[in-house]
CSV table of C-alpha atoms in Angstrom, one decimal:
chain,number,residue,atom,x,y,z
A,1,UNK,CA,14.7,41.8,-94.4
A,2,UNK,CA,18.3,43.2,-93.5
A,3,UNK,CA,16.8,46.7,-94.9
A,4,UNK,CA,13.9,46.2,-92.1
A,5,UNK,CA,16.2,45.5,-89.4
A,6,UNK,CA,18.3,48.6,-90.0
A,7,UNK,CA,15.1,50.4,-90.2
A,8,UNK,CA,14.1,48.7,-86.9
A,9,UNK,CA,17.7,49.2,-85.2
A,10,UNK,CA,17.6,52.7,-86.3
A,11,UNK,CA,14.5,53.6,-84.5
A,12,UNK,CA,15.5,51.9,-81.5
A,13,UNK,CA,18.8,54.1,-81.4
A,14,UNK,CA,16.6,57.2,-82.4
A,15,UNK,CA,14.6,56.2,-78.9
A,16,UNK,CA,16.9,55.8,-77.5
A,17,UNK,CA,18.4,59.0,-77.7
A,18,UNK,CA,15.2,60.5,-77.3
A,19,UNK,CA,15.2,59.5,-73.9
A,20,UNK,CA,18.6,60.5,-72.9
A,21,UNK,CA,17.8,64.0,-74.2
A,22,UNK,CA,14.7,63.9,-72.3
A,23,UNK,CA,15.5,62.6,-69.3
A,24,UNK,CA,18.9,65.5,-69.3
A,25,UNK,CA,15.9,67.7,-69.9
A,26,UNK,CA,13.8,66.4,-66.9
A,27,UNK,CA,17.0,67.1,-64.4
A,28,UNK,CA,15.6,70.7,-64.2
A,29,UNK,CA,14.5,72.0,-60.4
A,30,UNK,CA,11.2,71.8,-61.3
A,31,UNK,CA,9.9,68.6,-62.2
A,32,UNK,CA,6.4,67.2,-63.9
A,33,UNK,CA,6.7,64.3,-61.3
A,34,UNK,CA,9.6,62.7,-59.1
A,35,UNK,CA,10.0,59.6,-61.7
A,36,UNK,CA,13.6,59.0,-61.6
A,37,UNK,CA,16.8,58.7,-59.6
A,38,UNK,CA,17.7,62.5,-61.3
A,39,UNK,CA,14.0,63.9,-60.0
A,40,UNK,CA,14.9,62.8,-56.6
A,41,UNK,CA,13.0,59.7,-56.4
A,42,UNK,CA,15.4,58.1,-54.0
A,43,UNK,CA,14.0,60.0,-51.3
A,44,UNK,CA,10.9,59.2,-51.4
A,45,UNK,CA,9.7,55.4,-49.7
A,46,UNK,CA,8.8,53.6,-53.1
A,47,UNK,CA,9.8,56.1,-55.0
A,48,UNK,CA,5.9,57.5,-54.5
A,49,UNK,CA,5.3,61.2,-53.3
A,50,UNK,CA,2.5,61.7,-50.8
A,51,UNK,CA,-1.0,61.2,-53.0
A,52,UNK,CA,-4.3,63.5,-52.9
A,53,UNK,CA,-3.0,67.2,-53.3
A,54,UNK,CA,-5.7,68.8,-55.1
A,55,UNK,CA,-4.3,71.8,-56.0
A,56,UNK,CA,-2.7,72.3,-59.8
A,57,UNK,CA,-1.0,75.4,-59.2
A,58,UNK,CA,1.9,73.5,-56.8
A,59,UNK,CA,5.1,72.9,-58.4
A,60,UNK,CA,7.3,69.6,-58.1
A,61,UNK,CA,10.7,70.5,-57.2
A,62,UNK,CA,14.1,67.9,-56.9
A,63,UNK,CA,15.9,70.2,-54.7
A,64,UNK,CA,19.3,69.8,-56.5
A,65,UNK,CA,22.7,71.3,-54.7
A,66,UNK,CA,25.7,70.9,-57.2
A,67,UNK,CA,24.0,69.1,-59.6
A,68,UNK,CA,23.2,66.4,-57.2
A,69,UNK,CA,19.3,65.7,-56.4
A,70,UNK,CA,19.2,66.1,-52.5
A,71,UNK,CA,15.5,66.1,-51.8
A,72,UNK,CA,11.8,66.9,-52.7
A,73,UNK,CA,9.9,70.0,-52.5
A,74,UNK,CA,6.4,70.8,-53.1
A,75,UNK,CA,6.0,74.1,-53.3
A,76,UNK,CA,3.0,76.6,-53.4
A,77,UNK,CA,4.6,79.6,-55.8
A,78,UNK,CA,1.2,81.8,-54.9
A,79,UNK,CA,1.5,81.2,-51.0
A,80,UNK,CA,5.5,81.3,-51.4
A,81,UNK,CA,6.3,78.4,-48.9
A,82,UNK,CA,6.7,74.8,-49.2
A,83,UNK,CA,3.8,72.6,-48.7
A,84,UNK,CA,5.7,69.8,-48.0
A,85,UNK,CA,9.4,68.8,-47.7
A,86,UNK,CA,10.4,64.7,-48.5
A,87,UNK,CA,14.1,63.5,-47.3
A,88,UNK,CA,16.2,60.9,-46.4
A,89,UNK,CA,16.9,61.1,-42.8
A,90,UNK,CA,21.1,60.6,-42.3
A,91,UNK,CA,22.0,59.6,-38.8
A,92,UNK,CA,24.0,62.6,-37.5
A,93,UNK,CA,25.0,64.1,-34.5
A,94,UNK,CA,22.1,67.2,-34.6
A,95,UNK,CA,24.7,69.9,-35.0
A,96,UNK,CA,23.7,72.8,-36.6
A,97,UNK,CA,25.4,74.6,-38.9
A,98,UNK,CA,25.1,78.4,-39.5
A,99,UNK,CA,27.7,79.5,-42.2
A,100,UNK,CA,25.6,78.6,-45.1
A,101,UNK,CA,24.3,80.8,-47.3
A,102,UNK,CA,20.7,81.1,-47.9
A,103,UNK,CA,19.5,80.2,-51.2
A,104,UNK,CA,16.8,80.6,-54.0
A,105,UNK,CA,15.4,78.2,-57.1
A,106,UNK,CA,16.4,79.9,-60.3
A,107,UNK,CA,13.8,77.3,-62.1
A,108,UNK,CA,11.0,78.5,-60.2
A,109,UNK,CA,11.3,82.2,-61.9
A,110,UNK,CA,12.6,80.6,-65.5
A,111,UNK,CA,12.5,77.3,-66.8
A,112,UNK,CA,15.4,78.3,-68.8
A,113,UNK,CA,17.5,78.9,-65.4
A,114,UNK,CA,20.1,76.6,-63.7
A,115,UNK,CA,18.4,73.9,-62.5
A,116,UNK,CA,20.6,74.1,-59.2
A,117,UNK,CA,19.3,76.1,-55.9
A,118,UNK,CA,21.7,79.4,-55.7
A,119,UNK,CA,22.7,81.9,-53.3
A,120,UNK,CA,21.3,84.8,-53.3
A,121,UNK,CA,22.6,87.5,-54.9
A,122,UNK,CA,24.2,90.2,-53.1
A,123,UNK,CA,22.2,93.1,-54.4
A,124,UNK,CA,18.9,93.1,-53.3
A,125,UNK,CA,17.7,94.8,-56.6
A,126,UNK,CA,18.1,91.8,-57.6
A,127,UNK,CA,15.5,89.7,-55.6
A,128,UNK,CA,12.9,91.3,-57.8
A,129,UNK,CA,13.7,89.3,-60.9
A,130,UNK,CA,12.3,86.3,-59.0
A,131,UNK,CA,10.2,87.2,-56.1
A,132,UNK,CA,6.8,86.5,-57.8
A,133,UNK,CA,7.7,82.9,-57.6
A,134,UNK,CA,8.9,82.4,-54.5
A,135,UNK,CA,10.3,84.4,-51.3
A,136,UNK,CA,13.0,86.4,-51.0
A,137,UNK,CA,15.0,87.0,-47.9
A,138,UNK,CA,13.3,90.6,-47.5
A,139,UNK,CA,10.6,88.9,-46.2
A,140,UNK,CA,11.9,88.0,-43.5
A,141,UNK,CA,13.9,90.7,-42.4
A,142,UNK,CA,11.9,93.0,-40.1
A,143,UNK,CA,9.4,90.2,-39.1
A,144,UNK,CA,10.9,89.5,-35.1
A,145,UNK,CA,8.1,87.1,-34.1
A,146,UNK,CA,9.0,85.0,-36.9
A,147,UNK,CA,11.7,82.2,-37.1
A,148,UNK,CA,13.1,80.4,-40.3
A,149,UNK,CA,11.4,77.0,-40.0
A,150,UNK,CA,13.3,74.4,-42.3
A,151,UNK,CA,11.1,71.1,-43.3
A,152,UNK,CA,13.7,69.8,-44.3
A,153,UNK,CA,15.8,70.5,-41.2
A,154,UNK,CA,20.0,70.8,-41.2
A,155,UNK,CA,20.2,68.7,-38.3
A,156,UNK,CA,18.4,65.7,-39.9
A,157,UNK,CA,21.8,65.5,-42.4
A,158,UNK,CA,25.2,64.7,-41.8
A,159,UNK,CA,26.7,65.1,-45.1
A,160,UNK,CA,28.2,69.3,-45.4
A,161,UNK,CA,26.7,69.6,-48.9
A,162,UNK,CA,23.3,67.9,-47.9
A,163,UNK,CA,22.7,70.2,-44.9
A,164,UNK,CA,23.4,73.3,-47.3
A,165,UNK,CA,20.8,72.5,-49.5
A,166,UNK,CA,18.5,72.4,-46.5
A,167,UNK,CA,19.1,76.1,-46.3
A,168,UNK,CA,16.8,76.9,-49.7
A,169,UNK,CA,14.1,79.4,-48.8
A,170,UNK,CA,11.7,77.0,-50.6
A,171,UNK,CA,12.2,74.7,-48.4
A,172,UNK,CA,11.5,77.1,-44.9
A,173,UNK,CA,8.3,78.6,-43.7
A,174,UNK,CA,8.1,81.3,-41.1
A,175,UNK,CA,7.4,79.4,-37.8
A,176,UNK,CA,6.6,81.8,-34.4
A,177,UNK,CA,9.9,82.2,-32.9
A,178,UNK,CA,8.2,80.2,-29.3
A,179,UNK,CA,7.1,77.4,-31.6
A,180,UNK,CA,10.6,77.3,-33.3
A,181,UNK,CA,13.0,77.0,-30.7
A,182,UNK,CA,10.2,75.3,-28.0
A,183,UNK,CA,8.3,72.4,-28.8
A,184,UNK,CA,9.5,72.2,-33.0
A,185,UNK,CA,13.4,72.0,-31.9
A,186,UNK,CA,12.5,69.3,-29.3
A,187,UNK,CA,10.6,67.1,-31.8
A,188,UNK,CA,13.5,67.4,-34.4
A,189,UNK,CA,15.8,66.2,-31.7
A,190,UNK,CA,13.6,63.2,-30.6
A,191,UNK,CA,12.9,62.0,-33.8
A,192,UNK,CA,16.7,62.5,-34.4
A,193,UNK,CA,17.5,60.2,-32.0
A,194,UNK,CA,15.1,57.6,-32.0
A,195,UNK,CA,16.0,57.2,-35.7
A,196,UNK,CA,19.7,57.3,-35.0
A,197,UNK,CA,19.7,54.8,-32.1
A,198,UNK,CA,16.2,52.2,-33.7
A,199,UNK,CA,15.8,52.5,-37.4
A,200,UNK,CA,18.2,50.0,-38.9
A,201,UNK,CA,17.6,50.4,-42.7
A,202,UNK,CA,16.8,53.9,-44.4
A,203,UNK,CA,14.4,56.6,-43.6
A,204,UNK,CA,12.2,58.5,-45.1
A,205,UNK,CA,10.4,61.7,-43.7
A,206,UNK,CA,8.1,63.8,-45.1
A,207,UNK,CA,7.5,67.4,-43.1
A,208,UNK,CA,4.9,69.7,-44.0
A,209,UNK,CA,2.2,72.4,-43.1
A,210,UNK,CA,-1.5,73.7,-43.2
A,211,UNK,CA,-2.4,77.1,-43.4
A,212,UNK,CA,-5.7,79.3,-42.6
A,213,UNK,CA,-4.7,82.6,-44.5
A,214,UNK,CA,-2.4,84.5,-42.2
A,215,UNK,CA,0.6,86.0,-43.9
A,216,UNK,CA,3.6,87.8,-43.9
A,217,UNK,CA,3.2,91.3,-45.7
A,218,UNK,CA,5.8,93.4,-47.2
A,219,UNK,CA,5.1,96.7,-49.3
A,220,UNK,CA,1.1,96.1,-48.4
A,221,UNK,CA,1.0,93.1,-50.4
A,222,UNK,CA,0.8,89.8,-49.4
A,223,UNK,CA,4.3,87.6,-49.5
A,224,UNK,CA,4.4,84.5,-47.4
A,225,UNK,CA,1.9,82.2,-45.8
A,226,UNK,CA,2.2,81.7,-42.3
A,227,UNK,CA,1.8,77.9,-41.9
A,228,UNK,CA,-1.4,77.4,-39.0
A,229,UNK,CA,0.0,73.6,-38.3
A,230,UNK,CA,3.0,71.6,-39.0
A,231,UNK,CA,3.0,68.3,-39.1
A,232,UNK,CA,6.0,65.3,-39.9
A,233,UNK,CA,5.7,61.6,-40.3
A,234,UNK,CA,8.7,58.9,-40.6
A,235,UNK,CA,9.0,55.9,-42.6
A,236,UNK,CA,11.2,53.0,-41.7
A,237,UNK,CA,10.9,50.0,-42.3
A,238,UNK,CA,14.1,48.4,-40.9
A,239,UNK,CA,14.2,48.3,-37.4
A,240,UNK,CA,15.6,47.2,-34.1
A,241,UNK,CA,12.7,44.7,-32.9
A,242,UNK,CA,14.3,44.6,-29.6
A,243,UNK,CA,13.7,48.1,-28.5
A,244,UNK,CA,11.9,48.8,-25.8
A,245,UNK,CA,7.9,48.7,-26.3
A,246,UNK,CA,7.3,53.1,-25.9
A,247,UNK,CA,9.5,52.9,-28.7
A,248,UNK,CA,9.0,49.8,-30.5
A,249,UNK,CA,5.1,50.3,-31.0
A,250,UNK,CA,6.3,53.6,-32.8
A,251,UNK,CA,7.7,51.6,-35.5
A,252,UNK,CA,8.0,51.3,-38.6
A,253,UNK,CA,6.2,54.9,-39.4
A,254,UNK,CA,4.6,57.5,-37.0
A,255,UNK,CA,3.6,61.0,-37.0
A,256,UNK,CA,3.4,64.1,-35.4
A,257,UNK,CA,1.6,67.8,-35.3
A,258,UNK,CA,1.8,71.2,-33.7
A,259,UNK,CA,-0.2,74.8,-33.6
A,260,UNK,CA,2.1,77.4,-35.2
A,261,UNK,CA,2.0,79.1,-32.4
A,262,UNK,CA,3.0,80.8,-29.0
A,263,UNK,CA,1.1,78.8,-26.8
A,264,UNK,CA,-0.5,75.3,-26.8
A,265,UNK,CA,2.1,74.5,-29.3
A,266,UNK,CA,3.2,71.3,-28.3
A,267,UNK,CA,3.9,68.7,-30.8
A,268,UNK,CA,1.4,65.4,-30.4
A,269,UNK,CA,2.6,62.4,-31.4
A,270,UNK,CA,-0.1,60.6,-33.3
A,271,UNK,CA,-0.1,57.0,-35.6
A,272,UNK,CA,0.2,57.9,-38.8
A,273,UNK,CA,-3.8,57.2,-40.1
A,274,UNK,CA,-5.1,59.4,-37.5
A,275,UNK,CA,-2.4,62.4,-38.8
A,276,UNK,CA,-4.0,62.0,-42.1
A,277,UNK,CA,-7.6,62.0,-40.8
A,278,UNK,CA,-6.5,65.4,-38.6
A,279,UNK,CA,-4.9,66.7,-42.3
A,280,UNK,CA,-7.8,66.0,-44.3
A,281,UNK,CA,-10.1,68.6,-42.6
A,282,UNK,CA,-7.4,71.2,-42.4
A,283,UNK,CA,-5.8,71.2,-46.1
A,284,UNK,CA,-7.3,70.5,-49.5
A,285,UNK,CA,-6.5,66.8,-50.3
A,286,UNK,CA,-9.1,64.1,-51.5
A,287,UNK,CA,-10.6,61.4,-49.7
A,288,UNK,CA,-7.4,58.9,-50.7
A,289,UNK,CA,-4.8,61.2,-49.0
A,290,UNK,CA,-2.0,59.1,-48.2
A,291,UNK,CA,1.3,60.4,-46.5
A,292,UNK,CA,3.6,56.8,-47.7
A,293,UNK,CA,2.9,54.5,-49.8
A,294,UNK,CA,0.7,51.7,-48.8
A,295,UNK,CA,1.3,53.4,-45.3
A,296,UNK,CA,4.5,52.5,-45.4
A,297,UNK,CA,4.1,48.8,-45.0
A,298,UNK,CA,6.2,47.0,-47.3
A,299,UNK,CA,5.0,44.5,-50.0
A,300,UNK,CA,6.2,41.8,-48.7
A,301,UNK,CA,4.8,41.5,-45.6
């Protein structure tokens, strides 16, 4: 019997390890799914990623910024742009910061790279070790009409070493320069404040886009996907009941989307079921598409 128990207690340590070694493993940028605390599940409401992405080809990544997970990425490596970007929105005072340098996912060009975003290298020779995975800042230097977009936006953090992981060219899309600083800089700002001054608990954004085949071409080849439609939806659950009804009735999760665009760009505000409906004839999702979990109502209600 005691030879059994050792035998017993010995796989149990064995497993143990196992797990250790595999979850240190599973730290990496890219990620088979967003699981644990390490694979960023904490910014994501329930721990659940948005459901019904058809495509196989996406990858998963926990945006990590000195070895800390920060955020979640799904990213198209074909299309080189984020599909979506999930956060946890920090109440801040919407400054932007511009001294940070723009960085790349070393995981996304090796699995055996640092599982941390990086700076860019210096030399641009460089940027060709990795630019089949993902986009490099060349494409976006002599493209005018075309603004950095981040999903994932600086403002929306307070912390200095959150907002520089926001400046990851996997998590930006090229965004019409009217579009960026119009009616998408306005809707950052308004969903900045309304979550600052009414959501009481945390919360949870996910920001992403739809595209009909334009892109950004460098060298005759095709590099970036210009998103057609962004779109953004908030979670939060925790909120001031007493605020008044234009605001209250947008509570606890709403969304919003926009044409890409340098007119009729304006961002509409929308419930969140009928932002899903508009989504599901525009991307390739199934018919269970679902931006939060249980539409971000929580269990216990």
């Amino acid at each position: 019997m005691a030879t059994s128990a050792n035998c017993a207690l010995s796989l149990v340590t064995f497993i143990t390890v196992l797990n250790c070694v595999l979850l240190r493993g599973a730290q990496a940028g890219a990620v088979r799914d967003f699981n644990h605390v390490e694979r960023c599940k904490d910014s994501l409401y329930m721990g659940t990623p948005p459901r019904g992405y058809l495509s196989n080809s996406f990858k998963k990544i926990c945006q990590r910024y000195e070895d800390k997970p920060r955020y979640v990425t799904l990213y198209d490596p074909h299309k080189h742009i984020p599909i979506y970007s999930a956060y946890t929105f920090k109440k801040s005072d919407g400054e932007k910061r511009v001294d940070f340098p723009w960085m790349f996912e070393p995981q996304l060009a090796s699995e055996k790279s640092s599982s941390n975003m990086e700076p860019f290298p210096q030399s641009s020779n460089m940027h060709m070790n990795f630019e089949d995975s993902q986009a490099v800042l060349e494409d976006y230097a002599d493209v005018v009409q075309y603004e950095r977009g981040q999903l994932n936006p600086d403002e929306h953090q307070a912390d200095p070493l959150d907002k520089a992981s926001t400046y990851s060219l996997t998590n930006v899309v090229p965004q019409i320069r009217e579009f960026n600083l119009g009616p998408w800089a306005e809707h950052k700002d308004l969903i900045r404040k309304r979550l600052n001054n009414y959501c009481r608990g945390k919360a949870f954004v996910v920001t992403g886009v739809t595209t009909s085949g334009h892109t950004i071409r460098r060298n005759n080849l095709d590099r970036v996907a210009v998103p057609e439609y962004m779109w953004s939806a908030y979670c939060c659950t925790e909120f001031d009941q007493n605020a008044p009804y234009f605001v209250r009735y947008k509570f606890p999760v709403f969304g919003a989307y926009g044409l890409n665009d340098r007119v009729n760009n304006l961002m509409v505000e929308v419930p969140l079921k009928n932002l899903e409906k508009f989504l599901k004839g525009r991307m390739d999702v199934d018919k269970n598409f679902q931006i939060f979990y249980n539409d971000c109502v929580p269990d216990n209600k």
